Amino acid sequence: MSFDQLSSIEAGSGGGRRQNNGAYSDDPEFSRLSQGLMNKLFHLQGNISKLKSDIGLLGTRRDNPRLRERVHVTIEESTEQFKEVGEGVKKIQTWEDATPTQKYSQQKLSRQFKAALSEFQSLQRTAIEKQRASVTAAKAALDQDTGAEGGASGHQGEQLQLQEQEQIHLAPQDEVDFQDTLITEREAEIRQIEEGVGDLNVLFQQVAQIVSEQGEQLQTIENNAVNVRDDTRGADYELRSAARYQKNARSKACCLLLVLAVIMAIVLLAVFLG
């Protein structure tokens, strides 16, 4: 059996389950987990597409409270789903005695997870920027309206001010309170998104570290395999050289024996004839 065949058998004997026909099949638990993660990533990709469209409408004429609520809910739900998928990806990446097929699934999942998470984090940052710009604009508009009302009231007479106090001042104060409430809610949403960004950054770094460590392990295994292959080839060359040396030695020994036999024959003939 060749070295390559032995390596193939050793690589496939770790995480697989041997069937009756002698072949190896992947661990069912690994297959279920990896397939479930792939399905969740596919769902998250759909959320990212919808989120990208909705965030693009923020700050435009089509911006409204319902749109902002939808963006906030989608970001919150997707953040929790990314955390769940991230934990599953970490479990997949640290699977013991993975077969070549499982290693391929590990690499595929890590690539898709990191790509989807990076795109989602970019959308989070865009949403935060637009939310901050909206809050800043709302505060500026509220301060401007309050100052204008104060200036207009200064030019009116005291008597008119007292008579129309409830109509002019109480109603605008309700509007001011309402705007303050909206601003506070948006600021709270910004803080929640920022917390989600921080959590996902930690998760991204953890997955990247695991993948990096696995890459180093695979590189070490590959280097060891190359060294073993080179050593095997060197040993094979030495064995072939030794075989050729022994063959040449046997040939020389045969020739020497033949020469000695001829000499002995000549000596014996000379003795008998003499």
Tab-separated table of C-alpha atoms in Angstrom:
chain	number	residue	atom	x	y	z
A	1	MET	CA	0.000	0.000	0.000
A	2	SER	CA	1.356	3.419	-0.961
A	3	PHE	CA	1.931	6.367	1.387
A	4	ASP	CA	-0.890	8.369	-0.267
A	5	GLN	CA	-3.361	5.552	0.346
A	6	LEU	CA	-2.320	5.309	3.987
A	7	SER	CA	-2.743	9.085	4.389
A	8	SER	CA	-6.223	8.950	2.857
A	9	ILE	CA	-7.307	6.201	5.245
A	10	GLU	CA	-5.894	8.035	8.270
A	11	ALA	CA	-7.610	11.269	7.241
A	12	GLY	CA	-10.981	9.591	6.812
A	13	SER	CA	-10.926	7.456	9.934
A	14	GLY	CA	-11.348	10.279	12.477
A	15	GLY	CA	-14.820	11.835	12.392
A	16	GLY	CA	-16.636	9.386	10.177
A	17	ARG	CA	-18.760	6.314	10.844
A	18	ARG	CA	-17.884	3.164	8.929
A	19	GLN	CA	-20.682	1.622	6.914
A	20	ASN	CA	-21.154	-2.046	5.941
A	21	ASN	CA	-19.655	-1.516	2.501
A	22	GLY	CA	-16.401	-0.207	3.999
A	23	ALA	CA	-17.026	3.479	3.162
A	24	TYR	CA	-17.145	6.374	5.637
A	25	SER	CA	-20.082	8.686	6.255
A	26	ASP	CA	-20.131	12.014	8.117
A	27	ASP	CA	-21.342	12.299	11.691
A	28	PRO	CA	-25.156	12.843	11.601
A	29	GLU	CA	-24.930	15.391	14.422
A	30	PHE	CA	-22.344	17.386	12.503
A	31	SER	CA	-24.501	17.253	9.370
A	32	ARG	CA	-27.617	18.443	11.205
A	33	LEU	CA	-25.754	21.269	12.905
A	34	SER	CA	-24.012	22.477	9.754
A	35	GLN	CA	-27.209	22.296	7.685
A	36	GLY	CA	-29.139	24.214	10.344
A	37	LEU	CA	-26.481	26.925	10.391
A	38	MET	CA	-26.573	27.167	6.597
A	39	ASN	CA	-30.361	27.635	6.701
A	40	LYS	CA	-30.070	30.360	9.350
A	41	LEU	CA	-27.382	32.147	7.338
A	42	PHE	CA	-29.659	32.036	4.297
A	43	HIS	CA	-32.443	33.644	6.369
A	44	LEU	CA	-30.030	36.292	7.628
A	45	GLN	CA	-29.020	37.098	4.064
A	46	GLY	CA	-32.680	37.840	3.353
A	47	ASN	CA	-32.839	40.118	6.385
A	48	ILE	CA	-29.719	41.913	5.202
A	49	SER	CA	-31.251	42.542	1.778
A	50	LYS	CA	-34.435	43.997	3.298
A	51	LEU	CA	-32.452	45.982	5.830
A	52	LYS	CA	-30.258	47.471	3.116
A	53	SER	CA	-33.366	48.662	1.257
A	54	ASP	CA	-35.004	50.135	4.380
A	55	ILE	CA	-31.854	51.902	5.615
A	56	GLY	CA	-31.491	53.461	2.186
A	57	LEU	CA	-34.845	55.185	2.755
A	58	LEU	CA	-33.841	56.761	6.064
A	59	GLY	CA	-33.447	60.511	5.743
A	60	THR	CA	-35.487	60.664	2.528
A	61	ARG	CA	-39.070	61.772	1.863
A	62	ARG	CA	-40.205	58.193	2.446
A	63	ASP	CA	-38.763	58.216	5.967
A	64	ASN	CA	-41.433	57.704	8.625
A	65	PRO	CA	-41.801	56.257	12.161
A	66	ARG	CA	-43.041	52.926	10.821
A	67	LEU	CA	-39.928	52.565	8.652
A	68	ARG	CA	-37.638	53.387	11.576
A	69	GLU	CA	-39.424	50.880	13.780
A	70	ARG	CA	-39.040	48.197	11.117
A	71	VAL	CA	-35.324	48.944	10.784
A	72	HIS	CA	-34.853	48.813	14.552
A	73	VAL	CA	-36.715	45.502	14.929
A	74	THR	CA	-34.848	43.891	12.024
A	75	ILE	CA	-31.485	44.956	13.433
A	76	GLU	CA	-32.326	43.655	16.899
A	77	GLU	CA	-33.624	40.305	15.614
A	78	SER	CA	-30.690	39.849	13.224
A	79	THR	CA	-28.197	40.677	15.980
A	80	GLU	CA	-29.581	37.912	18.195
A	81	GLN	CA	-29.632	35.490	15.262
A	82	PHE	CA	-26.017	36.292	14.408
A	83	LYS	CA	-25.031	35.600	18.011
A	84	GLU	CA	-26.796	32.230	17.853
A	85	VAL	CA	-25.225	31.323	14.514
A	86	GLY	CA	-21.823	32.495	15.753
A	87	GLU	CA	-21.945	30.094	18.689
A	88	GLY	CA	-22.845	27.282	16.297
A	89	VAL	CA	-19.998	28.203	13.953
A	90	LYS	CA	-17.552	28.148	16.879
A	91	LYS	CA	-18.809	24.680	17.792
A	92	ILE	CA	-18.418	23.511	14.198
A	93	GLN	CA	-14.913	24.949	13.954
A	94	THR	CA	-13.770	23.083	17.076
A	95	TRP	CA	-15.245	19.730	16.005
A	96	GLU	CA	-12.873	16.933	16.952
A	97	ASP	CA	-11.409	14.524	14.383
A	98	ALA	CA	-13.079	16.246	11.427
A	99	THR	CA	-13.052	14.374	8.122
A	100	PRO	CA	-11.974	16.117	4.894
A	101	THR	CA	-15.654	16.671	4.018
A	102	GLN	CA	-16.317	18.178	7.436
A	103	LYS	CA	-13.264	20.418	7.130
A	104	TYR	CA	-14.626	21.707	3.842
A	105	SER	CA	-17.961	22.453	5.555
A	106	GLN	CA	-16.097	24.239	8.358
A	107	GLN	CA	-14.277	26.495	5.911
A	108	LYS	CA	-17.429	27.191	3.897
A	109	LEU	CA	-19.464	28.094	6.989
A	110	SER	CA	-16.770	30.357	8.405
A	111	ARG	CA	-16.410	32.211	5.081
A	112	GLN	CA	-20.151	32.743	4.675
A	113	PHE	CA	-20.614	33.716	8.319
A	114	LYS	CA	-17.808	36.288	8.264
A	115	ALA	CA	-19.014	37.741	4.950
A	116	ALA	CA	-22.640	38.058	6.147
A	117	LEU	CA	-21.597	39.456	9.526
A	118	SER	CA	-19.284	42.025	7.930
A	119	GLU	CA	-22.071	43.227	5.636
A	120	PHE	CA	-24.535	43.403	8.541
A	121	GLN	CA	-22.090	45.393	10.683
A	122	SER	CA	-21.644	47.858	7.824
A	123	LEU	CA	-25.429	48.329	7.712
A	124	GLN	CA	-25.485	48.795	11.491
A	125	ARG	CA	-22.944	51.594	11.247
A	126	THR	CA	-24.906	53.239	8.435
A	127	ALA	CA	-28.105	53.045	10.488
A	128	ILE	CA	-26.354	54.598	13.494
A	129	GLU	CA	-25.019	57.467	11.380
A	130	LYS	CA	-28.454	58.197	9.927
A	131	GLN	CA	-30.138	57.929	13.317
A	132	ARG	CA	-27.650	60.361	14.823
A	133	ALA	CA	-28.129	62.778	11.955
A	134	SER	CA	-31.903	62.562	12.451
A	135	VAL	CA	-31.623	63.191	16.186
A	136	THR	CA	-29.300	66.158	15.625
A	137	ALA	CA	-31.688	67.653	13.069
A	138	ALA	CA	-34.696	67.098	15.349
A	139	LYS	CA	-32.951	68.800	18.268
A	140	ALA	CA	-31.958	71.747	16.096
A	141	ALA	CA	-35.517	72.125	14.751
A	142	LEU	CA	-36.959	71.883	18.266
A	143	ASP	CA	-34.596	74.537	19.604
A	144	GLN	CA	-35.396	76.808	16.659
A	145	ASP	CA	-39.162	76.456	17.122
A	146	THR	CA	-38.881	77.108	20.848
A	147	GLY	CA	-36.791	80.243	20.262
A	148	ALA	CA	-39.211	81.562	17.632
A	149	GLU	CA	-42.176	81.093	19.918
A	150	GLY	CA	-40.371	82.871	22.723
A	151	GLY	CA	-39.522	85.823	20.444
A	152	ALA	CA	-43.051	86.136	19.146
A	153	SER	CA	-44.442	86.112	22.661
A	154	GLY	CA	-42.192	88.995	23.674
A	155	HIS	CA	-43.827	91.322	21.111
A	156	GLN	CA	-47.355	90.647	22.264
A	157	GLY	CA	-48.986	92.579	24.999
A	158	GLU	CA	-49.318	91.213	28.465
A	159	GLN	CA	-53.073	91.160	28.281
A	160	LEU	CA	-53.147	89.179	25.017
A	161	GLN	CA	-50.560	86.838	26.474
A	162	LEU	CA	-52.724	86.080	29.477
A	163	GLN	CA	-55.897	85.598	27.432
A	164	GLU	CA	-54.403	83.217	24.868
A	165	GLN	CA	-51.973	81.403	27.153
A	166	GLU	CA	-53.730	78.051	26.996
A	167	GLN	CA	-54.221	78.182	23.216
A	168	ILE	CA	-50.756	79.379	22.271
A	169	HIS	CA	-48.454	77.945	24.934
A	170	LEU	CA	-49.988	74.736	26.213
A	171	ALA	CA	-50.485	73.148	22.783
A	172	PRO	CA	-46.913	73.863	21.587
A	173	GLN	CA	-45.604	72.515	24.898
A	174	ASP	CA	-47.345	69.216	24.193
A	175	GLU	CA	-45.648	69.118	20.810
A	176	VAL	CA	-42.296	69.863	22.413
A	177	ASP	CA	-42.786	67.048	24.917
A	178	PHE	CA	-43.747	64.694	22.104
A	179	GLN	CA	-40.636	65.607	20.110
A	180	ASP	CA	-38.476	65.184	23.211
A	181	THR	CA	-39.913	61.713	23.686
A	182	LEU	CA	-39.159	60.778	20.079
A	183	ILE	CA	-35.604	62.048	20.410
A	184	THR	CA	-35.116	60.050	23.611
A	185	GLU	CA	-36.431	56.897	21.944
A	186	ARG	CA	-34.118	57.343	18.970
A	187	GLU	CA	-31.138	57.870	21.239
A	188	ALA	CA	-32.050	54.675	23.103
A	189	GLU	CA	-32.269	52.818	19.777
A	190	ILE	CA	-28.830	54.146	18.838
A	191	ARG	CA	-27.379	52.844	22.116
A	192	GLN	CA	-28.944	49.425	21.554
A	193	ILE	CA	-27.507	49.210	18.050
A	194	GLU	CA	-24.090	50.265	19.328
A	195	GLU	CA	-24.222	47.535	22.003
A	196	GLY	CA	-25.098	44.996	19.307
A	197	VAL	CA	-22.178	46.197	17.192
A	198	GLY	CA	-19.825	45.695	20.140
A	199	ASP	CA	-21.124	42.184	20.853
A	200	LEU	CA	-20.828	41.140	17.209
A	201	ASN	CA	-17.306	42.566	17.001
A	202	VAL	CA	-16.279	40.291	19.873
A	203	LEU	CA	-17.978	37.331	18.195
A	204	PHE	CA	-16.290	38.093	14.868
A	205	GLN	CA	-12.880	38.201	16.544
A	206	GLN	CA	-13.513	34.904	18.347
A	207	VAL	CA	-14.487	33.107	15.142
A	208	ALA	CA	-11.538	34.640	13.288
A	209	GLN	CA	-9.163	33.485	16.037
A	210	ILE	CA	-10.511	29.922	15.918
A	211	VAL	CA	-10.203	29.832	12.130
A	212	SER	CA	-6.663	31.227	12.372
A	213	GLU	CA	-5.657	28.601	14.939
A	214	GLN	CA	-7.139	25.868	12.766
A	215	GLY	CA	-5.249	27.236	9.797
A	216	GLU	CA	-2.010	26.998	11.751
A	217	GLN	CA	-2.848	23.432	12.769
A	218	LEU	CA	-3.640	22.471	9.188
A	219	GLN	CA	-0.413	24.102	8.052
A	220	THR	CA	1.513	22.102	10.663
A	221	ILE	CA	-0.190	18.886	9.574
A	222	GLU	CA	0.552	19.675	5.948
A	223	ASN	CA	4.187	20.410	6.751
A	224	ASN	CA	4.457	17.151	8.694
A	225	ALA	CA	2.889	15.276	5.807
A	226	VAL	CA	5.365	16.857	3.395
A	227	ASN	CA	8.256	15.954	5.708
A	228	VAL	CA	7.020	12.373	5.995
A	229	ARG	CA	6.653	12.188	2.216
A	230	ASP	CA	10.180	13.513	1.716
A	231	ASP	CA	11.535	11.130	4.341
A	232	THR	CA	9.699	8.252	2.696
A	233	ARG	CA	11.095	9.162	-0.692
A	234	GLY	CA	14.572	9.452	0.836
A	235	ALA	CA	14.236	6.057	2.482
A	236	ASP	CA	13.000	4.550	-0.765
A	237	TYR	CA	16.004	6.009	-2.582
A	238	GLU	CA	18.356	4.603	0.048
A	239	LEU	CA	16.718	1.183	-0.208
A	240	ARG	CA	17.025	1.220	-3.979
A	241	SER	CA	20.660	2.282	-3.695
A	242	ALA	CA	21.344	-0.516	-1.209
A	243	ALA	CA	19.617	-3.009	-3.478
A	244	ARG	CA	21.734	-1.925	-6.437
A	245	TYR	CA	24.876	-2.143	-4.290
A	246	GLN	CA	23.987	-5.671	-3.156
A	247	LYS	CA	23.241	-6.687	-6.728
A	248	ASN	CA	26.589	-5.350	-7.910
A	249	ALA	CA	28.327	-7.038	-5.004
A	250	ARG	CA	26.733	-10.369	-5.878
A	251	SER	CA	27.785	-9.963	-9.507
A	252	LYS	CA	31.359	-9.239	-8.472
A	253	ALA	CA	31.340	-12.235	-6.120
A	254	CYS	CA	30.109	-14.503	-8.908
A	255	CYS	CA	32.816	-13.233	-11.258
A	256	LEU	CA	35.471	-13.790	-8.584
A	257	LEU	CA	34.242	-17.306	-7.936
A	258	LEU	CA	34.265	-18.006	-11.656
A	259	VAL	CA	37.854	-16.769	-11.959
A	260	LEU	CA	38.899	-18.879	-8.979
A	261	ALA	CA	37.192	-21.905	-10.485
A	262	VAL	CA	39.053	-21.403	-13.743
A	263	ILE	CA	42.379	-21.044	-11.933
A	264	MET	CA	41.684	-24.152	-9.878
A	265	ALA	CA	40.789	-26.069	-13.022
A	266	ILE	CA	44.019	-25.000	-14.690
A	267	VAL	CA	46.048	-25.979	-11.638
A	268	LEU	CA	44.372	-29.363	-11.380
A	269	LEU	CA	44.923	-30.071	-15.084
A	270	ALA	CA	48.548	-29.130	-14.760
A	271	VAL	CA	48.971	-31.481	-11.783
A	272	PHE	CA	47.272	-34.407	-13.461
A	273	LEU	CA	49.029	-33.941	-16.794
A	274	GLY	CA	52.394	-33.459	-15.137
